Short mmCIF file of C-alpha atoms in Angstrom, two decimals:
data_model
loop_
_atom_site.label_atom_id
_atom_site.label_comp_id
_atom_site.label_asym_id
_atom_site.label_seq_id
_atom_site.Cartn_x
_atom_site.Cartn_y
_atom_site.Cartn_z
CA MET A 281 -49.61 -52.32 28.79
CA ALA A 282 -52.45 -54.74 28.39
CA VAL A 283 -51.71 -58.01 26.69
CA SER A 284 -54.38 -60.33 25.32
CA TYR A 285 -54.41 -63.89 26.60
CA ARG A 286 -54.30 -65.11 23.03
CA ASP A 287 -51.01 -63.32 22.45
CA ILE A 288 -49.63 -64.66 25.72
CA VAL A 289 -50.42 -68.23 24.77
CA LYS A 290 -49.15 -67.80 21.22
CA ALA A 291 -45.89 -66.29 22.45
CA GLY A 292 -45.39 -68.98 25.09
CA VAL A 293 -46.11 -71.98 22.96
CA TRP A 294 -44.68 -70.95 19.59
CA GLU A 295 -43.17 -67.50 18.93
CA GLN A 296 -41.09 -67.21 22.09
CA ASN A 297 -40.96 -70.91 22.89
CA ALA A 298 -38.47 -71.30 25.74
CA VAL A 299 -36.17 -73.75 23.98
CA LEU A 300 -36.86 -73.27 20.29
CA GLY A 301 -37.53 -69.52 20.33
CA GLN A 302 -35.55 -67.99 23.17
CA MET A 303 -32.89 -70.71 23.44
CA LEU A 304 -33.31 -70.67 27.22
CA SER A 305 -33.08 -73.64 29.61
CA LEU A 306 -30.85 -75.66 27.33
CA CYS A 307 -29.09 -77.29 30.29
CA PRO A 308 -32.14 -79.17 31.64
CA THR A 309 -33.24 -79.75 28.06
CA MET A 310 -30.09 -81.67 27.18
CA ALA A 311 -30.01 -83.49 30.48
CA VAL A 312 -33.51 -84.96 30.60
CA THR A 313 -34.59 -85.51 27.01
CA SER A 314 -33.10 -88.96 26.45
CA GLY A 315 -36.72 -90.13 26.42
CA ALA A 316 -40.13 -88.62 25.80
CA THR A 317 -41.41 -89.56 29.27
CA ASN A 318 -38.63 -87.75 31.09
CA GLY A 319 -39.07 -84.73 28.83
CA LEU A 320 -42.77 -84.58 29.57
CA GLY A 321 -42.19 -85.03 33.30
CA MET A 322 -39.59 -82.28 33.47
CA GLY A 323 -41.83 -80.04 31.35
CA LEU A 324 -44.82 -80.51 33.63
CA ALA A 325 -42.73 -79.98 36.77
CA THR A 326 -41.31 -76.77 35.29
CA MET A 327 -44.78 -75.62 34.25
CA THR A 328 -46.06 -76.06 37.81
CA VAL A 329 -43.14 -74.14 39.28
CA LEU A 330 -43.40 -71.41 36.64
CA ALA A 331 -47.12 -70.83 37.23
CA LEU A 332 -46.54 -70.69 41.01
CA THR A 333 -43.56 -68.33 40.84
CA ASN A 334 -45.32 -66.06 38.34
CA LEU A 335 -48.34 -65.97 40.65
CA LEU A 336 -46.21 -65.08 43.67
CA VAL A 337 -44.07 -62.53 41.86
CA ALA A 338 -47.08 -60.81 40.31
CA GLY A 339 -48.96 -60.83 43.61
CA LEU A 340 -46.02 -59.44 45.58
CA ARG A 341 -44.71 -57.08 42.91
CA SER A 342 -45.94 -53.93 44.67
CA PHE A 343 -43.88 -54.81 47.78
CA ILE A 344 -40.68 -55.54 45.90
CA THR A 345 -38.56 -52.46 45.31
CA PRO A 346 -36.77 -52.51 41.95
CA GLU A 347 -33.31 -52.45 43.53
CA VAL A 348 -33.77 -55.72 45.42
CA ARG A 349 -36.07 -57.45 42.95
CA ILE A 350 -33.55 -60.01 41.67
CA PRO A 351 -32.62 -61.45 45.10
CA ALA A 352 -36.30 -61.40 46.05
CA PHE A 353 -37.22 -63.36 42.88
CA VAL A 354 -34.43 -65.84 43.50
CA LEU A 355 -35.71 -66.37 47.05
CA ILE A 356 -39.25 -66.98 45.79
CA ILE A 357 -38.08 -69.38 43.08
CA ALA A 358 -35.76 -71.34 45.35
CA THR A 359 -38.50 -71.68 47.97
CA VAL A 360 -41.11 -72.88 45.49
CA VAL A 361 -38.72 -75.39 43.90
CA THR A 362 -37.65 -76.75 47.27
CA LEU A 363 -41.25 -77.12 48.42
CA VAL A 364 -42.18 -78.87 45.17
CA GLU A 365 -39.21 -81.20 45.52
CA MET A 366 -40.06 -82.10 49.12
CA SER A 367 -43.71 -82.74 48.26
CA LEU A 368 -42.75 -84.91 45.29
CA ASN A 369 -40.38 -86.92 47.47
CA ALA A 370 -43.00 -87.42 50.15
CA TRP A 371 -46.17 -88.05 48.17
CA LEU A 372 -45.21 -88.89 44.58
CA HIS A 373 -42.17 -90.96 45.37
CA GLU A 374 -42.13 -92.99 42.13
CA LEU A 375 -42.13 -89.81 40.08
CA TYR A 376 -39.48 -88.36 42.37
CA LYS A 377 -37.19 -91.32 41.72
CA VAL A 378 -37.37 -90.62 38.00
CA LEU A 379 -37.19 -86.82 38.15
CA GLY A 380 -35.47 -86.37 41.49
CA LEU A 381 -32.12 -85.38 40.06
CA PHE A 382 -33.64 -82.83 37.73
CA VAL A 383 -36.07 -81.02 40.00
CA PRO A 384 -33.37 -79.01 41.85
CA LEU A 385 -32.11 -78.01 38.39
CA ILE A 386 -35.30 -75.97 37.96
CA VAL A 387 -33.85 -73.42 40.38
CA VAL A 388 -31.19 -72.47 37.88
CA ASN A 389 -33.54 -72.68 34.91
CA CYS A 390 -33.18 -69.17 33.49
CA LEU A 391 -36.68 -69.42 32.02
CA ILE A 392 -38.19 -69.07 35.50
CA LEU A 393 -36.22 -65.97 36.48
CA GLY A 394 -36.66 -64.64 32.94
CA ARG A 395 -40.46 -64.78 33.12
CA ALA A 396 -40.48 -63.32 36.65
CA GLU A 397 -38.37 -60.38 35.48
CA SER A 398 -39.81 -59.71 32.05
CA PHE A 399 -43.48 -60.57 32.60
CA ALA A 400 -44.76 -61.25 36.10
CA SER A 401 -43.07 -58.24 37.71
CA LYS A 402 -44.97 -55.90 35.37
CA GLN A 403 -48.34 -57.64 34.97
CA PRO A 404 -51.36 -58.47 37.14
CA VAL A 405 -51.74 -61.89 38.71
CA LEU A 406 -54.07 -63.55 36.21
CA PRO A 407 -52.13 -62.82 33.01
CA SER A 408 -48.96 -63.86 34.86
CA ILE A 409 -50.41 -67.27 35.69
CA VAL A 410 -51.52 -67.65 32.07
CA ASP A 411 -48.03 -66.68 30.93
CA GLY A 412 -46.48 -69.23 33.29
CA LEU A 413 -48.79 -71.96 32.04
CA ALA A 414 -48.26 -71.04 28.37
CA MET A 415 -44.47 -70.82 28.67
CA GLY A 416 -44.51 -74.07 30.63
CA ALA A 417 -46.70 -75.74 28.00
CA GLY A 418 -44.33 -74.60 25.26
CA PHE A 419 -41.37 -75.91 27.25
CA SER A 420 -43.15 -79.24 27.85
CA LEU A 421 -44.00 -79.54 24.16
CA ALA A 422 -40.43 -78.83 23.10
CA LEU A 423 -38.98 -81.26 25.66
CA THR A 424 -41.44 -84.01 24.79
CA LEU A 425 -40.77 -83.55 21.08
CA ILE A 426 -36.99 -83.62 21.52
CA GLY A 427 -37.31 -86.59 23.87
CA ALA A 428 -39.56 -88.46 21.45
CA ILE A 429 -37.15 -87.97 18.52
CA ARG A 430 -34.15 -89.05 20.58
CA GLU A 431 -35.99 -92.01 22.06
CA ILE A 432 -37.30 -93.32 18.72
CA LEU A 433 -33.90 -93.03 17.03
CA GLY A 434 -31.91 -94.05 20.07
CA SER A 435 -33.84 -96.98 21.49
CA GLY A 436 -36.76 -97.56 19.12
CA THR A 437 -39.40 -96.94 21.80
CA LEU A 438 -41.72 -94.07 22.64
CA PHE A 439 -42.86 -93.00 26.10
CA ALA A 440 -41.13 -95.98 27.73
CA ASN A 441 -41.93 -96.19 31.47
CA ALA A 442 -44.73 -93.65 31.14
CA SER A 443 -46.85 -95.76 33.48
CA VAL A 444 -44.16 -95.66 36.18
CA MET A 445 -44.20 -91.90 36.15
CA LEU A 446 -47.78 -90.92 35.35
CA GLY A 447 -49.64 -93.91 36.74
CA PRO A 448 -50.91 -97.17 35.19
CA ALA A 449 -53.65 -95.28 33.31
CA PHE A 450 -50.98 -93.95 30.96
CA SER A 451 -49.51 -97.28 29.94
CA PHE A 452 -51.27 -96.91 26.56
CA LEU A 453 -48.64 -94.28 25.71
CA GLU A 454 -45.82 -96.82 25.85
CA MET A 455 -45.01 -98.22 22.47
CA LYS A 456 -42.29 -99.99 20.62
CA VAL A 457 -41.91 -98.00 17.44
CA ILE A 458 -39.19 -100.08 15.79
CA PRO A 459 -39.14 -103.76 16.85
CA ASP A 460 -35.75 -105.52 17.28
CA TYR A 461 -33.92 -102.22 17.00
CA GLN A 462 -30.33 -102.04 18.20
CA GLY A 463 -30.50 -98.30 18.82
CA MET A 464 -28.42 -95.36 17.73
CA LEU A 465 -26.40 -94.75 20.87
CA VAL A 466 -25.39 -91.20 19.94
CA MET A 467 -29.02 -90.05 20.16
CA ILE A 468 -29.26 -91.10 23.81
CA LEU A 469 -25.96 -89.44 24.69
CA PRO A 470 -25.65 -85.64 25.03
CA PRO A 471 -24.60 -85.04 21.37
CA GLY A 472 -27.97 -86.44 20.29
CA GLY A 473 -29.64 -83.65 22.25
CA PHE A 474 -27.66 -80.98 20.43
CA LEU A 475 -28.31 -82.61 17.06
CA THR A 476 -32.06 -82.81 17.68
CA VAL A 477 -32.33 -79.25 18.99
CA GLY A 478 -30.34 -78.03 15.99
CA PHE A 479 -32.58 -79.70 13.45
CA LEU A 480 -35.74 -78.55 15.26
CA LEU A 481 -34.45 -74.96 15.36
CA ALA A 482 -33.74 -75.07 11.65
CA GLY A 483 -37.20 -76.51 11.03
CA LYS A 484 -38.89 -73.77 13.07
CA ARG A 485 -36.92 -71.09 11.20
CA ALA A 486 -37.89 -72.58 7.86
CA LEU A 487 -41.57 -72.67 8.80
CA GLU A 488 -41.44 -69.07 9.98
CA ALA A 489 -39.63 -67.91 6.86
CA ARG A 490 -42.29 -69.55 4.71
CA ALA A 491 -45.09 -67.98 6.74
CA GLY A 492 -43.36 -64.60 6.51
CA LYS A 493 -43.04 -64.84 2.73
CA ARG A 494 -46.69 -65.77 2.42
CA ARG A 495 -47.68 -62.82 4.59
CA ALA A 496 -45.55 -60.46 2.50
CA ALA A 497 -47.13 -61.77 -0.69
CA ALA A 498 -50.62 -61.35 0.78
CA ALA A 499 -49.76 -57.81 1.86
CA LEU A 500 -48.66 -56.91 -1.68
CA ASP A 501 -51.94 -58.10 -3.10
CA GLY A 502 -54.14 -56.60 -0.40
CA PRO A 503 -54.94 -52.98 0.49
CA ALA A 504 -51.89 -50.82 1.15
CA CYS A 505 -52.72 -50.05 4.77
CA HIS A 506 -52.11 -53.72 5.72
CA ALA A 507 -48.53 -53.58 4.58
CA VAL A 508 -47.58 -51.61 7.70
CA ASP A 509 -48.58 -54.60 9.89
CA MET B 1381 -30.32 -43.88 54.00
CA ALA B 1382 -34.06 -44.34 54.47
CA LYS B 1383 -34.21 -46.03 51.07
CA THR B 1384 -31.51 -48.49 52.00
CA LEU B 1385 -33.49 -49.30 55.10
CA ILE B 1386 -36.58 -50.08 53.04
CA HIS B 1387 -34.57 -52.45 50.85
CA ALA B 1388 -33.16 -54.15 53.89
CA VAL B 1389 -36.62 -54.53 55.40
CA VAL B 1390 -38.06 -55.90 52.14
CA LEU B 1391 -35.31 -58.46 51.64
CA GLY B 1392 -35.26 -59.34 55.33
CA GLY B 1393 -39.00 -59.85 55.30
CA PHE B 1394 -38.75 -62.07 52.23
CA SER B 1395 -35.96 -64.11 53.76
CA MET B 1396 -37.91 -64.67 56.96
CA ALA B 1397 -41.13 -65.56 55.15
CA THR B 1398 -39.41 -68.04 52.83
CA ALA B 1399 -37.41 -69.55 55.69
CA ALA B 1400 -40.65 -70.07 57.64
CA LEU B 1401 -42.28 -71.68 54.61
CA LEU B 1402 -39.34 -74.03 54.08
CA ALA B 1403 -39.22 -74.99 57.75
CA GLY B 1404 -42.94 -75.71 57.67
CA GLY B 1405 -42.61 -77.75 54.48
CA ASN B 1406 -39.77 -79.73 55.94
CA LEU B 1407 -41.74 -80.47 59.12
CA VAL B 1408 -44.67 -81.77 57.12
CA THR B 1409 -42.71 -83.85 54.60
CA ALA B 1410 -39.75 -85.14 56.66
CA PRO B 1411 -41.53 -88.13 58.29
CA GLU B 1412 -43.07 -89.13 54.94
CA ILE B 1413 -39.73 -88.87 53.16
CA GLU B 1414 -38.02 -90.96 55.83
CA LEU B 1415 -40.71 -93.61 55.44
CA ARG B 1416 -40.26 -93.67 51.64
CA GLN B 1417 -36.50 -93.99 51.99
CA SER B 1418 -36.71 -96.93 54.36
CA GLU B 1419 -39.21 -98.55 51.98
CA ASP B 1420 -36.68 -98.12 49.17
CA LEU B 1421 -33.93 -99.63 51.31
CA GLN B 1422 -36.17 -102.53 52.28
CA THR B 1423 -36.93 -103.15 48.60
CA SER B 1424 -33.27 -103.27 47.61
CA LEU B 1425 -32.40 -105.45 50.63
CA SER B 1426 -35.13 -107.92 49.71
CA GLN B 1427 -33.49 -108.38 46.30
CA VAL B 1428 -30.32 -109.79 47.84
CA LEU B 1429 -31.62 -111.33 51.07
CA PRO B 1430 -34.40 -113.87 50.43
CA ALA B 1431 -37.27 -113.34 52.88
CA ARG B 1432 -37.27 -117.01 53.96
CA LEU B 1433 -33.84 -116.55 55.56
CA TYR B 1434 -34.84 -114.19 58.34
CA ASP B 1435 -37.68 -113.24 60.66
CA ASN B 1436 -36.40 -109.97 62.10
CA LYS B 1437 -36.65 -106.35 61.06
CA LEU B 1438 -33.55 -105.77 58.89
CA LEU B 1439 -33.55 -102.01 59.22
CA ALA B 1440 -33.75 -102.17 63.01
CA ASP B 1441 -30.94 -104.71 63.37
CA ALA B 1442 -28.21 -102.89 61.46
CA LEU B 1443 -24.60 -102.86 62.61
CA SER B 1444 -22.08 -100.16 61.83
CA ILE B 1445 -18.57 -101.43 61.15
CA ALA B 1446 -15.61 -99.33 60.02
CA GLY B 1447 -14.61 -100.32 56.49
CA GLY B 1448 -11.17 -100.45 54.91
CA ASP B 1449 -10.94 -96.69 54.36
CA GLY B 1450 -12.35 -95.85 57.78
CA THR B 1451 -15.86 -94.94 56.65
CA PRO B 1452 -18.53 -96.88 58.49
CA VAL B 1453 -20.37 -99.58 56.55
CA LYS B 1454 -23.95 -100.29 57.56
CA VAL B 1455 -24.40 -104.05 57.76
CA TYR B 1456 -27.98 -105.31 57.72
CA ARG B 1457 -28.29 -108.71 59.35
CA GLY B 1458 -30.96 -111.28 58.75
CA LEU B 1459 -31.58 -113.38 61.87
CA LYS B 1460 -33.48 -116.58 62.37
CA ALA B 1461 -33.90 -117.92 65.92
CA GLY B 1462 -31.23 -115.49 67.08
CA ALA B 1463 -28.54 -116.71 64.66
CA VAL B 1464 -27.26 -114.69 61.72
CA THR B 1465 -28.39 -116.33 58.49
CA GLY B 1466 -27.54 -113.63 56.01
CA VAL B 1467 -26.07 -110.14 55.81
CA ALA B 1468 -26.31 -107.34 53.27
CA TYR B 1469 -24.37 -104.14 52.83
CA GLU B 1470 -23.54 -101.54 50.26
CA ILE B 1471 -20.40 -101.73 48.17
CA ALA B 1472 -19.09 -99.33 45.54
CA GLY B 1473 -16.66 -99.22 42.66
CA ASN B 1474 -15.53 -96.57 40.23
CA GLY B 1475 -17.20 -97.11 36.88
CA TYR B 1476 -16.93 -95.20 33.64
CA GLY B 1477 -19.61 -92.65 34.53
CA GLY B 1478 -18.76 -92.25 38.21
CA GLU B 1479 -19.44 -94.34 41.25
CA VAL B 1480 -21.36 -97.60 40.83
CA ARG B 1481 -23.15 -98.41 44.06
CA LEU B 1482 -24.31 -101.97 44.64
CA ILE B 1483 -25.86 -103.97 47.42
CA LEU B 1484 -24.27 -107.30 48.28
CA GLY B 1485 -26.02 -110.09 50.12
CA LEU B 1486 -24.08 -112.95 51.72
CA ASP B 1487 -25.06 -115.99 53.73
CA ALA B 1488 -23.35 -116.83 57.04
CA GLU B 1489 -20.58 -118.74 55.21
CA GLY B 1490 -19.77 -115.76 53.03
CA LYS B 1491 -21.38 -117.17 49.89
CA ILE B 1492 -23.06 -114.60 47.68
CA LEU B 1493 -26.85 -114.62 47.83
CA GLY B 1494 -27.16 -111.82 45.33
CA VAL B 1495 -25.71 -108.55 44.05
CA ARG B 1496 -27.79 -105.71 42.61
CA PRO B 1497 -26.81 -102.25 41.41
CA LEU B 1498 -28.44 -99.46 43.43
CA LYS B 1499 -27.23 -96.47 41.50
CA HIS B 1500 -25.02 -96.03 38.47
CA SER B 1501 -24.57 -93.63 35.59
CA GLU B 1502 -22.86 -95.96 33.13
CA THR B 1503 -23.17 -95.45 29.38
CA PRO B 1504 -26.57 -96.58 28.07
CA GLY B 1505 -26.15 -99.62 25.84
CA LEU B 1506 -22.61 -100.37 27.05
CA GLY B 1507 -21.88 -100.19 30.76
CA ASP B 1508 -25.50 -100.31 31.84
CA LYS B 1509 -25.57 -104.03 31.10
CA VAL B 1510 -24.85 -104.47 34.83
CA ASP B 1511 -28.49 -103.51 35.30
CA PRO B 1512 -30.60 -106.68 35.73
CA ALA B 1513 -33.31 -104.97 33.67
CA LYS B 1514 -30.95 -105.04 30.67
CA THR B 1515 -28.99 -108.31 30.94
CA ASP B 1516 -28.58 -111.05 33.54
CA TRP B 1517 -24.81 -110.51 33.79
CA ILE B 1518 -25.01 -109.52 37.46
CA THR B 1519 -26.63 -112.83 38.46
CA ARG B 1520 -23.45 -114.81 37.65
CA PHE B 1521 -22.01 -113.94 41.04
CA THR B 1522 -24.74 -115.71 42.98
CA GLY B 1523 -23.32 -118.70 44.86
CA ARG B 1524 -19.70 -117.58 44.48
CA SER B 1525 -17.46 -116.76 47.43
CA LEU B 1526 -13.91 -115.71 48.23
CA GLY B 1527 -12.53 -119.23 47.63
CA ASP B 1528 -14.56 -119.72 44.46
CA PRO B 1529 -12.60 -118.51 42.58
CA ASP B 1530 -9.51 -117.62 44.60
CA VAL B 1531 -8.98 -114.01 45.48
CA GLU B 1532 -6.44 -113.37 42.68
CA LYS B 1533 -8.98 -114.68 40.17
CA TRP B 1534 -11.69 -112.26 41.34
CA LYS B 1535 -11.08 -110.05 38.33
CA VAL B 1536 -12.41 -109.68 34.81
CA LYS B 1537 -10.86 -111.96 32.20
CA LYS B 1538 -8.99 -109.06 30.64
CA ASP B 1539 -7.06 -108.66 33.92
CA GLY B 1540 -6.36 -112.39 34.18
CA GLY B 1541 -9.39 -113.19 36.29
CA ASP B 1542 -12.36 -115.51 35.97
CA PHE B 1543 -15.24 -113.20 35.07
CA ASP B 1544 -16.40 -112.18 31.62
CA GLN B 1545 -16.50 -108.51 30.84
CA PHE B 1546 -19.18 -107.63 28.31
CA SER B 1547 -18.54 -106.62 24.76
CA GLY B 1548 -17.56 -102.98 24.41
CA ALA B 1549 -17.20 -102.30 28.11
CA THR B 1550 -14.44 -103.34 30.48
CA ILE B 1551 -14.37 -100.50 32.97
CA THR B 1552 -17.83 -101.12 34.40
CA PRO B 1553 -17.42 -104.91 34.93
CA ARG B 1554 -13.95 -104.28 36.36
CA ALA B 1555 -15.47 -101.83 38.86
CA VAL B 1556 -18.26 -104.23 39.77
CA VAL B 1557 -16.04 -107.30 40.17
CA GLY B 1558 -13.54 -105.24 42.19
CA ALA B 1559 -16.29 -103.92 44.42
CA ILE B 1560 -17.60 -107.43 45.08
CA ARG B 1561 -14.08 -108.68 45.83
CA GLY B 1562 -13.72 -105.80 48.30
CA GLY B 1563 -17.07 -106.66 49.84
CA LEU B 1564 -16.08 -110.30 50.30
CA GLN B 1565 -12.77 -109.31 51.86
CA PHE B 1566 -14.64 -106.99 54.19
CA PHE B 1567 -16.78 -109.92 55.29
CA ALA B 1568 -13.72 -112.10 55.85
CA ALA B 1569 -11.99 -109.40 57.88
CA HIS B 1570 -14.97 -108.67 60.13
CA LYS B 1571 -16.57 -112.09 60.26
CA ALA B 1572 -16.62 -112.28 64.06
CA GLU B 1573 -18.26 -108.87 64.38
CA ILE B 1574 -20.76 -109.47 61.61
CA LEU B 1575 -21.82 -112.88 62.86
CA GLY B 1576 -21.58 -111.79 66.51
CA PRO B 1577 -24.37 -112.31 69.01
CA ALA B 1578 -27.75 -110.96 68.05
CA PRO B 1579 -28.98 -107.81 69.75
CA THR B 1580 -31.32 -108.39 72.67
CA THR B 1581 -35.01 -108.69 71.93
CA ALA B 1582 -35.73 -105.44 73.77
CA SER B 1583 -33.55 -103.34 71.48
CA ARG B 1584 -34.94 -105.09 68.44
CA GLU B 1585 -38.51 -104.22 69.28
CA ASN B 1586 -37.72 -100.53 69.69
CA PRO B 1587 -36.19 -99.51 66.39
#
């Protein structure tokens, strides 16, 4: 089955968004999103791993017999994550100190195994890389958004310490949204993560319901053959 | 049977390939990682041992002394002209969110040069006030020693001691004060060893 790149990107970023569409990877989501910077960092790290594992799985898929595919995928994923972790520690040590705890968590991120199983093992290399990048971008967007909401409400800042993680060039991202703000502690703690994800999920559902209604209305007005769509 | 063999070969091949990759990655990154870690250690040591106190390589001149519970404590010694001028070692206490690890720096008389948290997972906004980035609470220990106040006063005020807890959090300050008390007692118990003769120049130049 051929899939258009447009559909892949649309599915990855919006329709099947890892967190807000498929409800996958909630564990790292809750753990890292106490700030927008951490969310973005974890998202980008996951995106890198996902593109690499999708590339490897798609490239090696003809050698992997269906019966042993799951252990083979797990081996590939664990290897890539470990290599990424070691390289971060050696060459991007500042970033590693911020993300270090979370990088090994990527191994158990079900999104990675999920994409290997449901996409990369059935598709050629190039669409698989695009799928990895799109899913990773959607994950990064969701994590950054959740992190931003929690950070603004919880500590009144946005992208604090972005320059530590991404380099001094990104210090323009750091801002103090609410000056002299005492902070809503609950938003920084794990319950704040659940609250934020809940409201975002509801928001996404509402948007989709509205779009669906509009499409139904348009179909009623338009030619009959479109109604099947 | 033949099919099982294929599966075994596939998985075996994957295992060997990934193992080789990991071994290669480890070989390449291990020296770099070790360098980064000693840089980190040097940074945290320099926070509690002022550079003017010593002229040796702290990491090379470390002692290992068995602590109260039998686990070895690495003692980093600052030397000037062969005499110990300051020491630093890690201490730990049980906070609200798990272990709070700190580094304690003392001069040769056992007076505190500085204490800094290395790693903690205390509640943001409450227990994390031990972090010097948040408040200067941790600096109040500088200049204190085991006689100042007396050992039974090395507690938070809530436990009848001399040190303020901070509003909303008692467990974290209790853990920190207790850890420092333990660290000072460790110094008192092993003073001779800690302040013992400096290692020979030869061993110092070959870390």
